[in-house]
Amino acid sequence: MKPYLISLLMGVLAGLIYAALQVNSPAPPVIALLGLLGMLIGEQLVPIVRRMLAGEALTAAWFHRECIPKITGTAPPEEP
């Protein structure tokens, strides 16, 4: 959680600097960020379809272990 907070705070700082200099931020609009999220989610459809075609079960545990880290950029959960 700490890296996310630091990233947010640095973004706020950059925004303050842009405002003080009276220039527009080069940050993409929210719609572009949603498009990037869609790309990350779409990339995970291929492994899901492959797993289904192979006759393997689609479980929440598999999705959480294999797909969620690739979508969110977090480390995969520890194996017990």
PDB file of N, CA, C and O in Angstrom:
ATOM      1  N   MET A   1       0.818  -1.189   0.000  1.00  0.00           N
ATOM      2  CA  MET A   1       0.000   0.000   0.000  1.00  0.00           C
ATOM      3  C   MET A   1       0.863   1.255   0.000  1.00  0.00           C
ATOM      4  O   MET A   1       0.481   2.265  -0.556  1.00  0.00           O
ATOM      5  N   LYS A   2       2.031   1.173   0.629  1.00  0.00           N
ATOM      6  CA  LYS A   2       2.905   2.336   0.736  1.00  0.00           C
ATOM      7  C   LYS A   2       3.319   2.881  -0.642  1.00  0.00           C
ATOM      8  O   LYS A   2       3.280   4.094  -0.838  1.00  0.00           O
ATOM      9  N   PRO A   3       3.703   2.026  -1.615  1.00  0.00           N
ATOM     10  CA  PRO A   3       4.077   2.576  -2.930  1.00  0.00           C
ATOM     11  C   PRO A   3       2.928   3.331  -3.602  1.00  0.00           C
ATOM     12  O   PRO A   3       3.152   4.339  -4.275  1.00  0.00           O
ATOM     13  N   TYR A   4       1.694   2.870  -3.393  1.00  0.00           N
ATOM     14  CA  TYR A   4       0.542   3.549  -3.979  1.00  0.00           C
ATOM     15  C   TYR A   4       0.349   4.930  -3.354  1.00  0.00           C
ATOM     16  O   TYR A   4       0.054   5.906  -4.033  1.00  0.00           O
ATOM     17  N   LEU A   5       0.514   5.000  -2.052  1.00  0.00           N
ATOM     18  CA  LEU A   5       0.371   6.269  -1.350  1.00  0.00           C
ATOM     19  C   LEU A   5       1.464   7.249  -1.781  1.00  0.00           C
ATOM     20  O   LEU A   5       1.184   8.427  -2.037  1.00  0.00           O
ATOM     21  N   ILE A   6       2.688   6.763  -1.881  1.00  0.00           N
ATOM     22  CA  ILE A   6       3.791   7.616  -2.326  1.00  0.00           C
ATOM     23  C   ILE A   6       3.538   8.102  -3.752  1.00  0.00           C
ATOM     24  O   ILE A   6       3.736   9.280  -4.060  1.00  0.00           O
ATOM     25  N   SER A   7       3.079   7.217  -4.612  1.00  0.00           N
ATOM     26  CA  SER A   7       2.779   7.591  -5.994  1.00  0.00           C
ATOM     27  C   SER A   7       1.693   8.659  -6.041  1.00  0.00           C
ATOM     28  O   SER A   7       1.797   9.644  -6.782  1.00  0.00           O
ATOM     29  N   LEU A   8       0.648   8.476  -5.241  1.00  0.00           N
ATOM     30  CA  LEU A   8      -0.426   9.462  -5.196  1.00  0.00           C
ATOM     31  C   LEU A   8       0.090  10.807  -4.701  1.00  0.00           C
ATOM     32  O   LEU A   8      -0.206  11.862  -5.293  1.00  0.00           O
ATOM     33  N   LEU A   9       0.879  10.797  -3.645  1.00  0.00           N
ATOM     34  CA  LEU A   9       1.411  12.046  -3.104  1.00  0.00           C
ATOM     35  C   LEU A   9       2.334  12.746  -4.099  1.00  0.00           C
ATOM     36  O   LEU A   9       2.302  13.976  -4.217  1.00  0.00           O
ATOM     37  N   MET A  10       3.141  11.990  -4.808  1.00  0.00           N
ATOM     38  CA  MET A  10       4.017  12.593  -5.826  1.00  0.00           C
ATOM     39  C   MET A  10       3.187  13.175  -6.971  1.00  0.00           C
ATOM     40  O   MET A  10       3.523  14.217  -7.532  1.00  0.00           O
ATOM     41  N   GLY A  11       2.081  12.516  -7.295  1.00  0.00           N
ATOM     42  CA  GLY A  11       1.175  13.049  -8.313  1.00  0.00           C
ATOM     43  C   GLY A  11       0.550  14.362  -7.879  1.00  0.00           C
ATOM     44  O   GLY A  11       0.436  15.306  -8.666  1.00  0.00           O
ATOM     45  N   VAL A  12       0.153  14.425  -6.606  1.00  0.00           N
ATOM     46  CA  VAL A  12      -0.410  15.666  -6.075  1.00  0.00           C
ATOM     47  C   VAL A  12       0.642  16.770  -6.109  1.00  0.00           C
ATOM     48  O   VAL A  12       0.362  17.906  -6.507  1.00  0.00           O
ATOM     49  N   LEU A  13       1.857  16.438  -5.727  1.00  0.00           N
ATOM     50  CA  LEU A  13       2.942  17.417  -5.762  1.00  0.00           C
ATOM     51  C   LEU A  13       3.174  17.924  -7.187  1.00  0.00           C
ATOM     52  O   LEU A  13       3.307  19.135  -7.412  1.00  0.00           O
ATOM     53  N   ALA A  14       3.200  17.019  -8.144  1.00  0.00           N
ATOM     54  CA  ALA A  14       3.382  17.421  -9.542  1.00  0.00           C
ATOM     55  C   ALA A  14       2.225  18.314  -9.987  1.00  0.00           C
ATOM     56  O   ALA A  14       2.431  19.312 -10.693  1.00  0.00           O
ATOM     57  N   GLY A  15       1.005  17.968  -9.579  1.00  0.00           N
ATOM     58  CA  GLY A  15      -0.149  18.791  -9.913  1.00  0.00           C
ATOM     59  C   GLY A  15      -0.040  20.194  -9.339  1.00  0.00           C
ATOM     60  O   GLY A  15      -0.384  21.179 -10.006  1.00  0.00           O
ATOM     61  N   LEU A  16       0.451  20.300  -8.117  1.00  0.00           N
ATOM     62  CA  LEU A  16       0.653  21.615  -7.501  1.00  0.00           C
ATOM     63  C   LEU A  16       1.682  22.437  -8.270  1.00  0.00           C
ATOM     64  O   LEU A  16       1.501  23.642  -8.479  1.00  0.00           O
ATOM     65  N   ILE A  17       2.742  21.780  -8.697  1.00  0.00           N
ATOM     66  CA  ILE A  17       3.780  22.481  -9.470  1.00  0.00           C
ATOM     67  C   ILE A  17       3.216  22.957 -10.805  1.00  0.00           C
ATOM     68  O   ILE A  17       3.443  24.112 -11.210  1.00  0.00           O
ATOM     69  N   TYR A  18       2.474  22.096 -11.494  1.00  0.00           N
ATOM     70  CA  TYR A  18       1.851  22.503 -12.762  1.00  0.00           C
ATOM     71  C   TYR A  18       0.909  23.681 -12.547  1.00  0.00           C
ATOM     72  O   TYR A  18       0.891  24.623 -13.336  1.00  0.00           O
ATOM     73  N   ALA A  19       0.117  23.629 -11.469  1.00  0.00           N
ATOM     74  CA  ALA A  19      -0.819  24.726 -11.193  1.00  0.00           C
ATOM     75  C   ALA A  19      -0.071  26.019 -10.887  1.00  0.00           C
ATOM     76  O   ALA A  19      -0.462  27.088 -11.350  1.00  0.00           O
ATOM     77  N   ALA A  20       1.015  25.919 -10.116  1.00  0.00           N
ATOM     78  CA  ALA A  20       1.799  27.117  -9.784  1.00  0.00           C
ATOM     79  C   ALA A  20       2.427  27.732 -11.031  1.00  0.00           C
ATOM     80  O   ALA A  20       2.551  28.955 -11.133  1.00  0.00           O
ATOM     81  N   LEU A  21       2.817  26.884 -11.982  1.00  0.00           N
ATOM     82  CA  LEU A  21       3.409  27.371 -13.230  1.00  0.00           C
ATOM     83  C   LEU A  21       2.348  27.741 -14.269  1.00  0.00           C
ATOM     84  O   LEU A  21       2.674  28.213 -15.347  1.00  0.00           O
ATOM     85  N   GLN A  22       1.084  27.479 -13.941  1.00  0.00           N
ATOM     86  CA  GLN A  22      -0.057  27.767 -14.807  1.00  0.00           C
ATOM     87  C   GLN A  22       0.063  27.081 -16.169  1.00  0.00           C
ATOM     88  O   GLN A  22      -0.113  27.681 -17.219  1.00  0.00           O
ATOM     89  N   VAL A  23       0.382  25.777 -16.130  1.00  0.00           N
ATOM     90  CA  VAL A  23       0.424  24.970 -17.356  1.00  0.00           C
ATOM     91  C   VAL A  23      -0.507  23.774 -17.170  1.00  0.00           C
ATOM     92  O   VAL A  23      -0.805  23.360 -16.049  1.00  0.00           O
ATOM     93  N   ASN A  24      -0.958  23.225 -18.292  1.00  0.00           N
ATOM     94  CA  ASN A  24      -1.828  22.058 -18.237  1.00  0.00           C
ATOM     95  C   ASN A  24      -1.014  20.800 -17.991  1.00  0.00           C
ATOM     96  O   ASN A  24       0.087  20.643 -18.526  1.00  0.00           O
ATOM     97  N   SER A  25      -1.567  19.903 -17.197  1.00  0.00           N
ATOM     98  CA  SER A  25      -0.915  18.635 -16.905  1.00  0.00           C
ATOM     99  C   SER A  25      -0.931  17.740 -18.146  1.00  0.00           C
ATOM    100  O   SER A  25      -1.934  17.677 -18.852  1.00  0.00           O
ATOM    101  N   PRO A  26       0.160  17.031 -18.410  1.00  0.00           N
ATOM    102  CA  PRO A  26       0.177  16.113 -19.550  1.00  0.00           C
ATOM    103  C   PRO A  26      -0.460  14.762 -19.233  1.00  0.00           C
ATOM    104  O   PRO A  26      -0.450  13.856 -20.062  1.00  0.00           O
ATOM    105  N   ALA A  27      -1.017  14.627 -18.031  1.00  0.00           N
ATOM    106  CA  ALA A  27      -1.608  13.339 -17.634  1.00  0.00           C
ATOM    107  C   ALA A  27      -2.787  12.994 -18.534  1.00  0.00           C
ATOM    108  O   ALA A  27      -3.546  13.867 -18.937  1.00  0.00           O
ATOM    109  N   PRO A  28      -2.929  11.703 -18.849  1.00  0.00           N
ATOM    110  CA  PRO A  28      -4.043  11.300 -19.711  1.00  0.00           C
ATOM    111  C   PRO A  28      -5.376  11.438 -18.974  1.00  0.00           C
ATOM    112  O   PRO A  28      -5.432  11.327 -17.752  1.00  0.00           O
ATOM    113  N   PRO A  29      -6.434  11.680 -19.715  1.00  0.00           N
ATOM    114  CA  PRO A  29      -7.742  11.750 -19.057  1.00  0.00           C
ATOM    115  C   PRO A  29      -8.158  10.370 -18.544  1.00  0.00           C
ATOM    116  O   PRO A  29      -7.600   9.344 -18.928  1.00  0.00           O
ATOM    117  N   VAL A  30      -9.132  10.367 -17.688  1.00  0.00           N
ATOM    118  CA  VAL A  30      -9.601   9.125 -17.061  1.00  0.00           C
ATOM    119  C   VAL A  30     -10.013   8.102 -18.119  1.00  0.00           C
ATOM    120  O   VAL A  30      -9.763   6.904 -17.959  1.00  0.00           O
ATOM    121  N   ILE A  31     -10.598   8.547 -19.221  1.00  0.00           N
ATOM    122  CA  ILE A  31     -11.043   7.594 -20.241  1.00  0.00           C
ATOM    123  C   ILE A  31      -9.866   6.803 -20.812  1.00  0.00           C
ATOM    124  O   ILE A  31      -9.994   5.612 -21.105  1.00  0.00           O
ATOM    125  N   ALA A  32      -8.707   7.442 -20.939  1.00  0.00           N
ATOM    126  CA  ALA A  32      -7.527   6.731 -21.431  1.00  0.00           C
ATOM    127  C   ALA A  32      -7.057   5.699 -20.407  1.00  0.00           C
ATOM    128  O   ALA A  32      -6.645   4.596 -20.767  1.00  0.00           O
ATOM    129  N   LEU A  33      -7.134   6.046 -19.146  1.00  0.00           N
ATOM    130  CA  LEU A  33      -6.736   5.103 -18.096  1.00  0.00           C
ATOM    131  C   LEU A  33      -7.686   3.911 -18.048  1.00  0.00           C
ATOM    132  O   LEU A  33      -7.253   2.778 -17.817  1.00  0.00           O
ATOM    133  N   LEU A  34      -8.962   4.151 -18.293  1.00  0.00           N
ATOM    134  CA  LEU A  34      -9.915   3.042 -18.342  1.00  0.00           C
ATOM    135  C   LEU A  34      -9.611   2.137 -19.536  1.00  0.00           C
ATOM    136  O   LEU A  34      -9.768   0.916 -19.446  1.00  0.00           O
ATOM    137  N   GLY A  35      -9.177   2.730 -20.636  1.00  0.00           N
ATOM    138  CA  GLY A  35      -8.788   1.929 -21.792  1.00  0.00           C
ATOM    139  C   GLY A  35      -7.602   1.031 -21.470  1.00  0.00           C
ATOM    140  O   GLY A  35      -7.560  -0.137 -21.877  1.00  0.00           O
ATOM    141  N   LEU A  36      -6.639   1.563 -20.732  1.00  0.00           N
ATOM    142  CA  LEU A  36      -5.486   0.752 -20.321  1.00  0.00           C
ATOM    143  C   LEU A  36      -5.914  -0.387 -19.402  1.00  0.00           C
ATOM    144  O   LEU A  36      -5.422  -1.512 -19.524  1.00  0.00           O
ATOM    145  N   LEU A  37      -6.836  -0.105 -18.493  1.00  0.00           N
ATOM    146  CA  LEU A  37      -7.352  -1.162 -17.618  1.00  0.00           C
ATOM    147  C   LEU A  37      -8.038  -2.242 -18.448  1.00  0.00           C
ATOM    148  O   LEU A  37      -7.856  -3.434 -18.201  1.00  0.00           O
ATOM    149  N   GLY A  38      -8.803  -1.819 -19.444  1.00  0.00           N
ATOM    150  CA  GLY A  38      -9.460  -2.779 -20.327  1.00  0.00           C
ATOM    151  C   GLY A  38      -8.460  -3.658 -21.052  1.00  0.00           C
ATOM    152  O   GLY A  38      -8.692  -4.856 -21.239  1.00  0.00           O
ATOM    153  N   MET A  39      -7.339  -3.080 -21.461  1.00  0.00           N
ATOM    154  CA  MET A  39      -6.296  -3.866 -22.129  1.00  0.00           C
ATOM    155  C   MET A  39      -5.734  -4.919 -21.183  1.00  0.00           C
ATOM    156  O   MET A  39      -5.520  -6.070 -21.578  1.00  0.00           O
ATOM    157  N   LEU A  40      -5.480  -4.540 -19.940  1.00  0.00           N
ATOM    158  CA  LEU A  40      -4.944  -5.496 -18.962  1.00  0.00           C
ATOM    159  C   LEU A  40      -5.927  -6.634 -18.702  1.00  0.00           C
ATOM    160  O   LEU A  40      -5.535  -7.794 -18.600  1.00  0.00           O
ATOM    161  N   ILE A  41      -7.197  -6.291 -18.598  1.00  0.00           N
ATOM    162  CA  ILE A  41      -8.213  -7.322 -18.386  1.00  0.00           C
ATOM    163  C   ILE A  41      -8.329  -8.210 -19.619  1.00  0.00           C
ATOM    164  O   ILE A  41      -8.409  -9.436 -19.517  1.00  0.00           O
ATOM    165  N   GLY A  42      -8.335  -7.593 -20.809  1.00  0.00           N
ATOM    166  CA  GLY A  42      -8.443  -8.352 -22.051  1.00  0.00           C
ATOM    167  C   GLY A  42      -7.310  -9.341 -22.244  1.00  0.00           C
ATOM    168  O   GLY A  42      -7.507 -10.438 -22.778  1.00  0.00           O
ATOM    169  N   GLU A  43      -6.115  -8.965 -21.805  1.00  0.00           N
ATOM    170  CA  GLU A  43      -4.971  -9.873 -21.912  1.00  0.00           C
ATOM    171  C   GLU A  43      -5.201 -11.163 -21.138  1.00  0.00           C
ATOM    172  O   GLU A  43      -4.638 -12.199 -21.470  1.00  0.00           O
ATOM    173  N   GLN A  44      -6.004 -11.103 -20.098  1.00  0.00           N
ATOM    174  CA  GLN A  44      -6.239 -12.286 -19.267  1.00  0.00           C
ATOM    175  C   GLN A  44      -7.322 -13.189 -19.832  1.00  0.00           C
ATOM    176  O   GLN A  44      -7.517 -14.300 -19.348  1.00  0.00           O
ATOM    177  N   LEU A  45      -8.024 -12.730 -20.854  1.00  0.00           N
ATOM    178  CA  LEU A  45      -9.039 -13.581 -21.473  1.00  0.00           C
ATOM    179  C   LEU A  45      -8.408 -14.767 -22.199  1.00  0.00           C
ATOM    180  O   LEU A  45      -8.983 -15.848 -22.237  1.00  0.00           O
ATOM    181  N   VAL A  46      -7.226 -14.579 -22.773  1.00  0.00           N
ATOM    182  CA  VAL A  46      -6.564 -15.667 -23.506  1.00  0.00           C
ATOM    183  C   VAL A  46      -6.234 -16.840 -22.582  1.00  0.00           C
ATOM    184  O   VAL A  46      -6.591 -17.982 -22.881  1.00  0.00           O
ATOM    185  N   PRO A  47      -5.572 -16.619 -21.423  1.00  0.00           N
ATOM    186  CA  PRO A  47      -5.327 -17.760 -20.535  1.00  0.00           C
ATOM    187  C   PRO A  47      -6.615 -18.416 -20.036  1.00  0.00           C
ATOM    188  O   PRO A  47      -6.664 -19.633 -19.862  1.00  0.00           O
ATOM    189  N   ILE A  48      -7.660 -17.619 -19.844  1.00  0.00           N
ATOM    190  CA  ILE A  48      -8.933 -18.181 -19.389  1.00  0.00           C
ATOM    191  C   ILE A  48      -9.511 -19.102 -20.458  1.00  0.00           C
ATOM    192  O   ILE A  48      -9.925 -20.226 -20.175  1.00  0.00           O
ATOM    193  N   VAL A  49      -9.525 -18.630 -21.712  1.00  0.00           N
ATOM    194  CA  VAL A  49     -10.057 -19.449 -22.814  1.00  0.00           C
ATOM    195  C   VAL A  49      -9.205 -20.698 -23.007  1.00  0.00           C
ATOM    196  O   VAL A  49      -9.737 -21.798 -23.198  1.00  0.00           O
ATOM    197  N   ARG A  50      -7.882 -20.555 -22.945  1.00  0.00           N
ATOM    198  CA  ARG A  50      -7.001 -21.727 -23.078  1.00  0.00           C
ATOM    199  C   ARG A  50      -7.300 -22.760 -21.999  1.00  0.00           C
ATOM    200  O   ARG A  50      -7.333 -23.950 -22.260  1.00  0.00           O
ATOM    201  N   ARG A  51      -7.501 -22.285 -20.799  1.00  0.00           N
ATOM    202  CA  ARG A  51      -7.783 -23.196 -19.682  1.00  0.00           C
ATOM    203  C   ARG A  51      -9.122 -23.902 -19.910  1.00  0.00           C
ATOM    204  O   ARG A  51      -9.246 -25.100 -19.663  1.00  0.00           O
ATOM    205  N   MET A  52     -10.109 -23.164 -20.387  1.00  0.00           N
ATOM    206  CA  MET A  52     -11.415 -23.757 -20.651  1.00  0.00           C
ATOM    207  C   MET A  52     -11.327 -24.796 -21.764  1.00  0.00           C
ATOM    208  O   MET A  52     -11.908 -25.880 -21.658  1.00  0.00           O
ATOM    209  N   LEU A  53     -10.589 -24.477 -22.836  1.00  0.00           N
ATOM    210  CA  LEU A  53     -10.453 -25.415 -23.953  1.00  0.00           C
ATOM    211  C   LEU A  53      -9.697 -26.675 -23.551  1.00  0.00           C
ATOM    212  O   LEU A  53      -9.922 -27.743 -24.107  1.00  0.00           O
ATOM    213  N   ALA A  54      -8.797 -26.538 -22.588  1.00  0.00           N
ATOM    214  CA  ALA A  54      -8.050 -27.696 -22.098  1.00  0.00           C
ATOM    215  C   ALA A  54      -8.876 -28.529 -21.121  1.00  0.00           C
ATOM    216  O   ALA A  54      -8.427 -29.582 -20.663  1.00  0.00           O
ATOM    217  N   GLY A  55     -10.077 -28.051 -20.798  1.00  0.00           N
ATOM    218  CA  GLY A  55     -10.944 -28.797 -19.885  1.00  0.00           C
ATOM    219  C   GLY A  55     -10.560 -28.644 -18.426  1.00  0.00           C
ATOM    220  O   GLY A  55     -11.013 -29.413 -17.585  1.00  0.00           O
ATOM    221  N   GLU A  56      -9.746 -27.653 -18.118  1.00  0.00           N
ATOM    222  CA  GLU A  56      -9.340 -27.422 -16.733  1.00  0.00           C
ATOM    223  C   GLU A  56     -10.352 -26.512 -16.053  1.00  0.00           C
ATOM    224  O   GLU A  56     -10.982 -25.676 -16.685  1.00  0.00           O
ATOM    225  N   ALA A  57     -10.470 -26.669 -14.766  1.00  0.00           N
ATOM    226  CA  ALA A  57     -11.436 -25.877 -14.002  1.00  0.00           C
ATOM    227  C   ALA A  57     -10.973 -24.432 -13.863  1.00  0.00           C
ATOM    228  O   ALA A  57      -9.786 -24.161 -13.710  1.00  0.00           O
ATOM    229  N   LEU A  58     -11.939 -23.529 -13.940  1.00  0.00           N
ATOM    230  CA  LEU A  58     -11.675 -22.122 -13.669  1.00  0.00           C
ATOM    231  C   LEU A  58     -12.106 -21.849 -12.239  1.00  0.00           C
ATOM    232  O   LEU A  58     -13.291 -21.750 -11.946  1.00  0.00           O
ATOM    233  N   THR A  59     -11.143 -21.749 -11.358  1.00  0.00           N
ATOM    234  CA  THR A  59     -11.460 -21.508  -9.955  1.00  0.00           C
ATOM    235  C   THR A  59     -11.078 -20.087  -9.571  1.00  0.00           C
ATOM    236  O   THR A  59     -10.235 -19.453 -10.210  1.00  0.00           O
ATOM    237  N   ALA A  60     -11.689 -19.605  -8.519  1.00  0.00           N
ATOM    238  CA  ALA A  60     -11.354 -18.276  -8.007  1.00  0.00           C
ATOM    239  C   ALA A  60      -9.899 -18.245  -7.551  1.00  0.00           C
ATOM    240  O   ALA A  60      -9.204 -17.243  -7.729  1.00  0.00           O
ATOM    241  N   ALA A  61      -9.421 -19.339  -6.973  1.00  0.00           N
ATOM    242  CA  ALA A  61      -8.029 -19.397  -6.512  1.00  0.00           C
ATOM    243  C   ALA A  61      -7.070 -19.267  -7.691  1.00  0.00           C
ATOM    244  O   ALA A  61      -6.072 -18.543  -7.608  1.00  0.00           O
ATOM    245  N   TRP A  62      -7.356 -19.977  -8.793  1.00  0.00           N
ATOM    246  CA  TRP A  62      -6.503 -19.876  -9.983  1.00  0.00           C
ATOM    247  C   TRP A  62      -6.519 -18.449 -10.513  1.00  0.00           C
ATOM    248  O   TRP A  62      -5.475 -17.884 -10.817  1.00  0.00           O
ATOM    249  N   PHE A  63      -7.719 -17.852 -10.650  1.00  0.00           N
ATOM    250  CA  PHE A  63      -7.842 -16.495 -11.166  1.00  0.00           C
ATOM    251  C   PHE A  63      -7.083 -15.513 -10.282  1.00  0.00           C
ATOM    252  O   PHE A  63      -6.364 -14.648 -10.772  1.00  0.00           O
ATOM    253  N   HIS A  64      -7.222 -15.670  -8.969  1.00  0.00           N
ATOM    254  CA  HIS A  64      -6.540 -14.783  -8.023  1.00  0.00           C
ATOM    255  C   HIS A  64      -5.019 -14.928  -8.121  1.00  0.00           C
ATOM    256  O   HIS A  64      -4.292 -13.942  -8.046  1.00  0.00           O
ATOM    257  N   ARG A  65      -4.545 -16.143  -8.323  1.00  0.00           N
ATOM    258  CA  ARG A  65      -3.112 -16.403  -8.385  1.00  0.00           C
ATOM    259  C   ARG A  65      -2.506 -16.011  -9.731  1.00  0.00           C
ATOM    260  O   ARG A  65      -1.419 -15.461  -9.797  1.00  0.00           O
ATOM    261  N   GLU A  66      -3.219 -16.279 -10.823  1.00  0.00           N
ATOM    262  CA  GLU A  66      -2.652 -16.100 -12.161  1.00  0.00           C
ATOM    263  C   GLU A  66      -3.019 -14.783 -12.835  1.00  0.00           C
ATOM    264  O   GLU A  66      -2.213 -14.233 -13.560  1.00  0.00           O
ATOM    265  N   CYS A  67      -4.226 -14.319 -12.643  1.00  0.00           N
ATOM    266  CA  CYS A  67      -4.698 -13.153 -13.400  1.00  0.00           C
ATOM    267  C   CYS A  67      -4.629 -11.838 -12.622  1.00  0.00           C
ATOM    268  O   CYS A  67      -4.187 -10.826 -13.171  1.00  0.00           O
ATOM    269  N   ILE A  68      -5.061 -11.855 -11.383  1.00  0.00           N
ATOM    270  CA  ILE A  68      -5.119 -10.614 -10.607  1.00  0.00           C
ATOM    271  C   ILE A  68      -3.758  -9.924 -10.516  1.00  0.00           C
ATOM    272  O   ILE A  68      -3.685  -8.706 -10.716  1.00  0.00           O
ATOM    273  N   PRO A  69      -2.650 -10.631 -10.261  1.00  0.00           N
ATOM    274  CA  PRO A  69      -1.368  -9.930 -10.207  1.00  0.00           C
ATOM    275  C   PRO A  69      -0.995  -9.248 -11.529  1.00  0.00           C
ATOM    276  O   PRO A  69      -0.377  -8.186 -11.534  1.00  0.00           O
ATOM    277  N   LYS A  70      -1.383  -9.831 -12.647  1.00  0.00           N
ATOM    278  CA  LYS A  70      -1.063  -9.246 -13.947  1.00  0.00           C
ATOM    279  C   LYS A  70      -1.934  -8.029 -14.234  1.00  0.00           C
ATOM    280  O   LYS A  70      -1.504  -7.114 -14.926  1.00  0.00           O
ATOM    281  N   ILE A  71      -3.136  -8.027 -13.705  1.00  0.00           N
ATOM    282  CA  ILE A  71      -4.032  -6.887 -13.910  1.00  0.00           C
ATOM    283  C   ILE A  71      -3.652  -5.738 -12.984  1.00  0.00           C
ATOM    284  O   ILE A  71      -3.607  -4.588 -13.396  1.00  0.00           O
ATOM    285  N   THR A  72      -3.350  -6.042 -11.732  1.00  0.00           N
ATOM    286  CA  THR A  72      -3.099  -5.000 -10.735  1.00  0.00           C
ATOM    287  C   THR A  72      -1.623  -4.621 -10.597  1.00  0.00           C
ATOM    288  O   THR A  72      -1.314  -3.579 -10.029  1.00  0.00           O
ATOM    289  N   GLY A  73      -0.722  -5.471 -11.095  1.00  0.00           N
ATOM    290  CA  GLY A  73       0.701  -5.186 -10.958  1.00  0.00           C
ATOM    291  C   GLY A  73       1.250  -5.516  -9.585  1.00  0.00           C
ATOM    292  O   GLY A  73       2.330  -5.072  -9.215  1.00  0.00           O
ATOM    293  N   THR A  74       0.520  -6.318  -8.840  1.00  0.00           N
ATOM    294  CA  THR A  74       0.975  -6.712  -7.496  1.00  0.00           C
ATOM    295  C   THR A  74       1.670  -8.074  -7.577  1.00  0.00           C
ATOM    296  O   THR A  74       1.536  -8.792  -8.563  1.00  0.00           O
ATOM    297  N   ALA A  75       2.364  -8.424  -6.531  1.00  0.00           N
ATOM    298  CA  ALA A  75       3.028  -9.720  -6.469  1.00  0.00           C
ATOM    299  C   ALA A  75       1.983 -10.816  -6.287  1.00  0.00           C
ATOM    300  O   ALA A  75       0.975 -10.605  -5.615  1.00  0.00           O
ATOM    301  N   PRO A  76       2.206 -11.978  -6.911  1.00  0.00           N
ATOM    302  CA  PRO A  76       1.261 -13.069  -6.699  1.00  0.00           C
ATOM    303  C   PRO A  76       1.263 -13.512  -5.246  1.00  0.00           C
ATOM    304  O   PRO A  76       2.249 -13.339  -4.543  1.00  0.00           O
ATOM    305  N   PRO A  77       0.148 -14.078  -4.776  1.00  0.00           N
ATOM    306  CA  PRO A  77       0.090 -14.527  -3.380  1.00  0.00           C
ATOM    307  C   PRO A  77       1.100 -15.637  -3.110  1.00  0.00           C
ATOM    308  O   PRO A  77       1.436 -16.400  -4.012  1.00  0.00           O
ATOM    309  N   GLU A  78       1.537 -15.693  -1.891  1.00  0.00           N
ATOM    310  CA  GLU A  78       2.492 -16.722  -1.461  1.00  0.00           C
ATOM    311  C   GLU A  78       1.833 -18.098  -1.511  1.00  0.00           C
ATOM    312  O   GLU A  78       0.677 -18.245  -1.123  1.00  0.00           O
ATOM    313  N   GLU A  79       2.577 -19.080  -1.972  1.00  0.00           N
ATOM    314  CA  GLU A  79       2.095 -20.467  -1.963  1.00  0.00           C
ATOM    315  C   GLU A  79       2.225 -21.016  -0.547  1.00  0.00           C
ATOM    316  O   GLU A  79       3.238 -20.814   0.099  1.00  0.00           O
ATOM    317  N   PRO A  80       1.191 -21.745  -0.041  1.00  0.00           N
ATOM    318  CA  PRO A  80       1.284 -22.291   1.328  1.00  0.00           C
ATOM    319  C   PRO A  80       2.255 -23.439   1.414  1.00  0.00           C
ATOM    320  O   PRO A  80       2.655 -24.068   0.539  1.00  0.00           O
TER     321      PRO A  80
END
